[in-house]
Tab-separated table of C-alpha atoms and ligand atoms in Angstrom:
chain	number	residue	atom	x	y	z
A	142	MET	CA	-90.247	-128.203	90.228
A	143	THR	CA	-90.483	-126.213	87.266
A	144	ALA	CA	-93.124	-127.430	84.857
A	145	LEU	CA	-89.770	-128.091	82.521
A	146	ASP	CA	-88.250	-130.359	85.350
A	147	LYS	CA	-92.376	-131.816	85.895
A	148	ALA	CA	-92.583	-132.192	82.050
A	149	GLU	CA	-88.893	-134.331	82.004
A	150	ALA	CA	-88.938	-136.768	85.166
A	151	LEU	CA	-92.768	-137.163	83.395
A	152	ARG	CA	-90.968	-138.872	80.053
A	153	ARG	CA	-88.102	-140.615	82.746
A	154	ARG	CA	-91.180	-142.919	83.585
A	155	LYS	CA	-91.085	-144.271	80.157
A	156	GLY	CA	-91.012	-148.635	81.251
A	157	GLY	CA	-90.886	-147.352	84.722
A	158	CYS	CA	-93.235	-147.204	87.583
A	159	PRO	CA	-96.662	-146.730	85.872
A	160	ILE	CA	-97.845	-143.578	85.477
A	161	ALA	CA	-101.366	-142.625	86.907
A	162	ALA	CA	-103.860	-139.315	85.828
A	163	LEU	CA	-107.029	-138.521	86.588
A	164	THR	CA	-108.886	-134.989	85.091
A	165	ALA	CA	-109.361	-132.282	88.047
A	166	TYR	CA	-111.947	-129.541	87.136
A	167	ASP	CA	-112.027	-127.436	90.401
A	168	TYR	CA	-110.023	-127.044	93.587
A	169	PRO	CA	-111.429	-129.273	96.576
A	170	THR	CA	-111.068	-132.450	93.574
A	171	ALA	CA	-107.497	-130.928	92.861
A	172	ARG	CA	-106.812	-130.430	96.384
A	173	LEU	CA	-107.926	-134.690	97.375
A	174	LEU	CA	-106.904	-136.312	94.610
A	175	ASP	CA	-102.448	-134.283	94.488
A	176	GLU	CA	-102.831	-135.726	98.598
A	177	ALA	CA	-104.008	-139.344	97.129
A	178	GLY	CA	-100.850	-139.425	95.112
A	179	LEU	CA	-101.539	-138.403	91.635
A	180	ASP	CA	-99.109	-137.769	89.159
A	181	VAL	CA	-101.089	-135.332	86.645
A	182	LEU	CA	-104.257	-133.918	87.124
A	183	LEU	CA	-105.795	-133.408	84.030
A	184	VAL	CA	-107.742	-130.088	83.148
A	185	GLY	CA	-109.355	-131.362	80.363
A	186	ASP	CA	-112.397	-130.575	78.252
A	187	SER	CA	-114.825	-133.836	79.416
A	188	LEU	CA	-115.367	-131.007	82.064
A	189	GLY	CA	-117.814	-129.866	79.064
A	190	MET	CA	-119.944	-133.386	80.242
A	191	VAL	CA	-119.997	-133.525	83.667
A	192	VAL	CA	-119.087	-129.965	85.120
A	193	LEU	CA	-121.092	-127.980	82.325
A	194	GLY	CA	-123.915	-130.200	80.891
A	195	TYR	CA	-123.005	-130.206	77.493
A	196	PRO	CA	-123.466	-133.188	75.435
A	197	ASP	CA	-120.167	-133.494	73.805
A	198	THR	CA	-116.891	-131.438	74.260
A	199	THR	CA	-117.719	-129.643	71.800
A	200	GLN	CA	-118.531	-126.567	73.481
A	201	VAL	CA	-116.404	-126.201	75.793
A	202	THR	CA	-114.298	-122.347	75.565
A	203	LEU	CA	-111.555	-121.319	76.155
A	204	GLU	CA	-113.524	-119.078	78.795
A	205	HIS	CA	-114.457	-122.850	80.253
A	206	MET	CA	-111.080	-123.849	80.206
A	207	LEU	CA	-109.170	-121.040	81.813
A	208	HIS	CA	-111.887	-120.993	84.537
A	209	HIS	CA	-111.279	-124.149	85.792
A	210	LEU	CA	-108.069	-124.320	85.098
A	211	THR	CA	-107.065	-121.221	87.991
A	212	ALA	CA	-109.018	-123.103	90.158
A	213	VAL	CA	-107.173	-126.942	90.018
A	214	ALA	CA	-104.113	-124.713	89.997
A	215	ARG	CA	-105.162	-122.414	93.432
A	216	ALA	CA	-104.467	-126.179	94.809
A	217	LYS	CA	-100.552	-125.634	93.993
A	218	PRO	CA	-100.102	-129.295	93.563
A	219	ARG	CA	-97.546	-131.418	93.490
A	220	ALA	CA	-98.690	-133.033	90.245
A	221	MET	CA	-98.468	-131.357	87.250
A	222	VAL	CA	-101.290	-129.794	86.186
A	223	LEU	CA	-102.159	-130.861	82.359
A	224	GLY	CA	-104.392	-128.342	80.238
A	225	ASP	CA	-106.286	-129.060	77.239
A	226	LEU	CA	-106.435	-126.994	74.541
A	227	PRO	CA	-109.708	-127.357	73.890
A	228	ILE	CA	-111.851	-126.839	70.056
A	229	HIS	CA	-111.087	-124.883	67.929
A	230	THR	CA	-108.326	-122.926	69.385
A	231	TYR	CA	-106.005	-124.523	67.884
A	232	ALA	CA	-105.645	-123.396	63.824
A	233	THR	CA	-102.294	-123.050	63.462
A	234	PRO	CA	-99.329	-122.635	64.673
A	235	ALA	CA	-99.565	-119.556	66.058
A	236	GLN	CA	-103.324	-120.108	67.333
A	237	ALA	CA	-101.897	-123.238	70.106
A	238	LEU	CA	-98.636	-121.290	71.296
A	239	ALA	CA	-101.171	-117.721	72.254
A	240	THR	CA	-104.074	-120.666	73.298
A	241	ALA	CA	-100.870	-122.891	75.384
A	242	ARG	CA	-100.347	-119.643	76.410
A	243	ARG	CA	-103.198	-118.574	78.289
A	244	LEU	CA	-103.422	-121.640	79.175
A	245	VAL	CA	-100.372	-121.777	80.839
A	246	ALA	CA	-101.020	-117.982	82.683
A	247	ALA	CA	-103.710	-120.047	84.210
A	248	GLY	CA	-101.321	-122.480	85.291
A	249	ALA	CA	-101.202	-125.357	83.575
A	250	GLU	CA	-96.899	-126.543	83.173
A	251	ALA	CA	-98.265	-128.516	80.195
A	252	VAL	CA	-100.689	-128.041	77.496
A	253	LYS	CA	-102.310	-131.340	75.433
A	254	LEU	CA	-104.209	-131.321	72.082
A	255	GLU	CA	-105.957	-133.467	70.104
A	256	GLY	CA	-104.331	-135.314	66.675
A	257	GLY	CA	-100.970	-136.719	65.537
A	258	ILE	CA	-99.512	-135.832	61.858
A	259	HIS	CA	-101.325	-132.411	61.401
A	260	GLN	CA	-100.860	-131.490	64.590
A	261	ALA	CA	-96.750	-131.578	65.279
A	262	GLU	CA	-96.149	-128.198	63.452
A	263	LYS	CA	-98.633	-127.119	66.111
A	264	VAL	CA	-97.524	-128.952	69.250
A	265	ARG	CA	-93.725	-127.691	67.688
A	266	ALA	CA	-93.852	-123.741	67.779
A	267	ILE	CA	-95.384	-125.059	71.965
A	268	THR	CA	-92.362	-126.781	72.594
A	269	ALA	CA	-90.101	-124.040	70.957
A	270	ALA	CA	-91.025	-121.717	73.210
A	271	GLY	CA	-90.643	-124.003	76.259
A	272	ILE	CA	-93.670	-125.789	77.286
A	273	PRO	CA	-94.230	-128.753	77.631
A	274	ALA	CA	-96.813	-130.718	75.409
A	275	VAL	CA	-98.488	-133.509	75.929
A	276	GLY	CA	-100.116	-135.998	72.795
A	277	HIS	CA	-103.323	-137.524	72.367
A	278	LEU	CA	-104.054	-140.048	69.320
A	279	GLY	CA	-106.838	-142.852	68.776
A	280	MET	CA	-110.418	-142.084	69.741
A	281	LEU	CA	-110.329	-137.922	69.377
A	282	PRO	CA	-113.768	-136.637	71.369
A	283	GLN	CA	-113.682	-133.008	69.670
A	284	ARG	CA	-114.009	-134.997	66.523
A	285	VAL	CA	-117.266	-137.134	67.976
A	286	ILE	CA	-119.555	-135.697	66.113
A	287	GLU	CA	-117.688	-135.996	62.696
A	288	GLU	CA	-116.641	-139.611	63.777
A	289	GLY	CA	-120.511	-140.538	64.051
A	290	GLY	CA	-119.538	-141.525	68.160
A	291	TYR	CA	-117.117	-142.570	70.259
A	292	HIS	CA	-116.006	-145.678	68.380
A	293	LYS	CA	-112.130	-148.111	69.221
A	294	THR	CA	-109.704	-147.518	66.793
A	295	GLY	CA	-106.116	-149.057	65.496
A	296	LYS	CA	-108.209	-152.513	64.382
A	297	THR	CA	-106.888	-152.622	61.152
A	298	PRO	CA	-102.742	-153.022	60.074
A	299	ALA	CA	-104.142	-149.226	58.727
A	300	GLN	CA	-105.473	-148.266	61.336
A	301	ALA	CA	-102.506	-148.668	63.649
A	302	ALA	CA	-100.654	-147.868	61.135
A	303	ALA	CA	-101.335	-143.907	61.145
A	304	LEU	CA	-101.640	-144.253	64.332
A	305	LEU	CA	-97.973	-145.296	65.138
A	306	ALA	CA	-97.169	-142.255	62.195
A	307	GLY	CA	-99.120	-139.656	63.816
A	308	ALA	CA	-97.070	-140.723	67.814
A	309	GLN	CA	-93.810	-140.323	65.683
A	310	ALA	CA	-93.957	-137.502	64.309
A	311	LEU	CA	-95.520	-135.991	67.841
A	312	ILE	CA	-92.472	-137.164	69.082
A	313	ALA	CA	-90.186	-135.724	67.041
A	314	ALA	CA	-91.793	-132.143	67.845
A	315	GLY	CA	-91.571	-132.949	71.255
A	316	VAL	CA	-94.184	-134.311	73.503
A	317	CYS	CA	-93.862	-135.749	76.374
A	318	ALA	CA	-96.056	-137.824	76.744
A	319	ILE	CA	-99.055	-139.004	74.465
A	320	VAL	CA	-102.371	-140.401	75.699
A	321	LEU	CA	-104.357	-142.965	73.545
A	322	GLU	CA	-108.092	-143.189	73.359
A	323	SER	CA	-109.927	-145.989	72.798
A	324	VAL	CA	-107.162	-148.182	71.018
A	325	VAL	CA	-107.316	-151.398	70.866
A	326	ALA	CA	-105.541	-153.093	73.240
A	327	GLU	CA	-103.033	-155.353	70.859
A	328	THR	CA	-102.637	-152.195	68.813
A	329	ALA	CA	-102.115	-150.330	72.468
A	330	ARG	CA	-99.365	-152.262	73.694
A	331	TYR	CA	-97.595	-151.953	69.851
A	332	LEU	CA	-97.840	-148.105	69.912
A	333	THR	CA	-96.407	-148.100	73.999
A	334	THR	CA	-93.483	-151.092	72.749
A	335	ARG	CA	-92.365	-148.152	69.310
A	336	SER	CA	-92.387	-144.607	71.278
A	337	ALA	CA	-90.172	-142.864	72.732
A	338	VAL	CA	-92.102	-141.552	75.221
A	339	PRO	CA	-94.746	-142.676	77.879
A	340	THR	CA	-98.095	-143.572	76.452
A	341	ILE	CA	-101.486	-143.395	78.573
A	342	GLY	CA	-104.088	-145.141	78.098
A	343	ILE	CA	-108.069	-144.395	78.070
A	344	GLY	CA	-109.696	-147.398	77.063
A	345	CYS	CA	-107.585	-149.524	75.852
A	346	GLY	CA	-107.798	-151.502	78.613
A	347	GLU	CA	-105.860	-150.951	81.985
A	348	GLY	CA	-101.702	-152.148	81.667
A	349	ASN	CA	-101.542	-151.829	77.434
A	350	CYS	CA	-99.661	-149.041	77.783
A	351	ASP	CA	-96.981	-147.206	80.310
A	352	GLY	CA	-100.138	-145.819	82.484
A	353	GLU	CA	-103.634	-145.124	82.878
A	354	VAL	CA	-105.791	-141.734	82.830
A	355	ALA	CA	-109.416	-141.404	83.627
A	356	VAL	CA	-111.864	-138.764	84.047
A	357	VAL	CA	-112.612	-138.414	87.737
A	358	THR	CA	-116.671	-138.475	88.127
A	359	ASP	CA	-116.196	-142.081	86.143
A	360	LEU	CA	-113.596	-143.059	88.885
A	361	VAL	CA	-116.072	-141.933	91.994
A	362	GLY	CA	-119.050	-142.524	90.322
A	363	SER	CA	-120.787	-138.667	90.723
A	364	PHE	CA	-121.473	-138.650	87.253
A	365	PRO	CA	-124.130	-141.479	86.766
A	366	TRP	CA	-126.171	-140.263	84.091
A	367	PHE	CA	-123.796	-141.945	81.815
A	368	VAL	CA	-120.756	-144.066	82.200
A	369	PRO	CA	-118.142	-145.734	79.648
A	370	PRO	CA	-118.070	-149.275	79.608
A	371	PHE	CA	-113.930	-149.202	80.142
A	372	ALA	CA	-115.178	-147.095	83.659
A	373	ARG	CA	-114.232	-148.754	86.926
A	374	PRO	CA	-115.937	-147.075	89.700
A	375	GLU	CA	-113.890	-146.828	93.023
A	376	ALA	CA	-117.204	-145.193	95.261
A	377	ASP	CA	-121.024	-144.865	93.920
A	378	THR	CA	-120.276	-140.771	95.031
A	379	ALA	CA	-124.055	-140.239	92.925
A	380	ALA	CA	-125.772	-142.435	95.760
A	381	VAL	CA	-123.766	-140.542	99.475
A	382	ILE	CA	-125.105	-137.481	96.879
A	383	ARG	CA	-128.648	-138.355	97.128
A	384	GLU	CA	-128.970	-140.293	100.758
A	385	ALA	CA	-126.979	-137.302	102.600
A	386	ALA	CA	-130.126	-134.677	99.983
A	387	ALA	CA	-133.024	-137.127	101.230
A	388	ARG	CA	-132.231	-136.831	104.014
A	389	TYR	CA	-131.075	-133.266	104.377
A	390	VAL	CA	-134.942	-133.361	102.760
A	391	ALA	CA	-135.951	-134.926	105.801
A	392	ARG	CA	-134.198	-133.053	108.792
A	393	VAL	CA	-135.668	-129.849	107.522
A	394	GLN	CA	-139.228	-130.641	105.619
A	395	GLY	CA	-140.150	-133.239	109.009
A	396	ARG	CA	-139.292	-130.379	112.114
A	397	ALA	CA	-142.454	-128.325	113.591
A	398	SER	CA	-144.737	-126.649	110.491
A	399	ASP	CA	-145.227	-123.398	113.710
A	400	PRO	CA	-141.935	-122.429	114.863
A	401	THR	CA	-143.388	-119.928	117.799
A	402	ASP	CA	-141.693	-119.541	120.472
A	403	HIS	CA	-144.352	-119.612	122.896
A	404	ALA	CA	-141.635	-118.998	126.004
A	405	PHE	CA	-140.409	-116.102	124.422
A	406	ALA	CA	-144.066	-115.037	122.679
A	407	ALA	CA	-144.958	-114.492	126.688
A	408	ALA	CA	-142.231	-113.035	128.294
A	409	PHE	CA	-143.531	-110.276	125.567
A	410	GLY	CA	-146.638	-110.342	126.129
A	411	LEU	CA	-147.190	-111.314	122.438
A	412	ARG	CA	-149.715	-113.691	121.421
B	291	LIG	O1	-110.752	-134.103	78.671
B	291	LIG	C1	-110.005	-135.589	78.287
B	291	LIG	O2	-111.167	-136.529	79.535
B	291	LIG	C2	-109.650	-136.179	77.972
B	291	LIG	C3	-109.231	-137.542	78.426
B	291	LIG	C4	-110.175	-138.127	78.099
B	291	LIG	C5	-107.939	-138.529	77.766
B	291	LIG	O3	-108.939	-135.609	76.909
């Protein structure tokens, strides 16, 4: 299936079988998630936090994204590989297109960028070049410093109207889906009914969008130091890793401290 076929198949999921998307940042995770039947593997800039150890996504570079995208793409997933345009790489339509082309060359089949009306021209430049694009509205992690934290949005009629205007501008510019992040449930449902393309929610309450996306480390419990309040873990990988590592330490440190093989020493006349 070509990237454009995958984008069209995603678009057709509007109102149909809900879309299941997870982030992936490396080859083995991409393989495992693909085997589990995910529809979309998002190489999200959340990698800055849950893989690279930065406090937020604002220090993620294009080089970081390319490195991780290449690893995920090496898994040749059946799922769509979606790559985030990192901060400071899509200031103009020309820059957005150049960045999108770099992501595609690294293995992305579609690209995602944050923001509404002001990004429409950039989305148009990307989609006109034959590269599928996904929008991202609501809480925008790349603006977390200006916003003073992670807050729910879509709480007032004015906020809901601004989100709808953003969604309509992105759809007119050609996006095949829109991620809604931390939008209150009623507004997420409203945007979903008013959007011609699928909405994919995170932090909007499950079931209010045409699909869900989650950060894989939140799902499998491998990043226990920060778990968003809306996360619904299905595993506690951190506990498994800690336990295996502790057993290994005990195994290695618990063996005899004098490793001399006495039979070997006697055979060779050594002491
Ligand atoms: O980078 C990311 O993981 C994302 C999700 C929060 C949708 O953009």
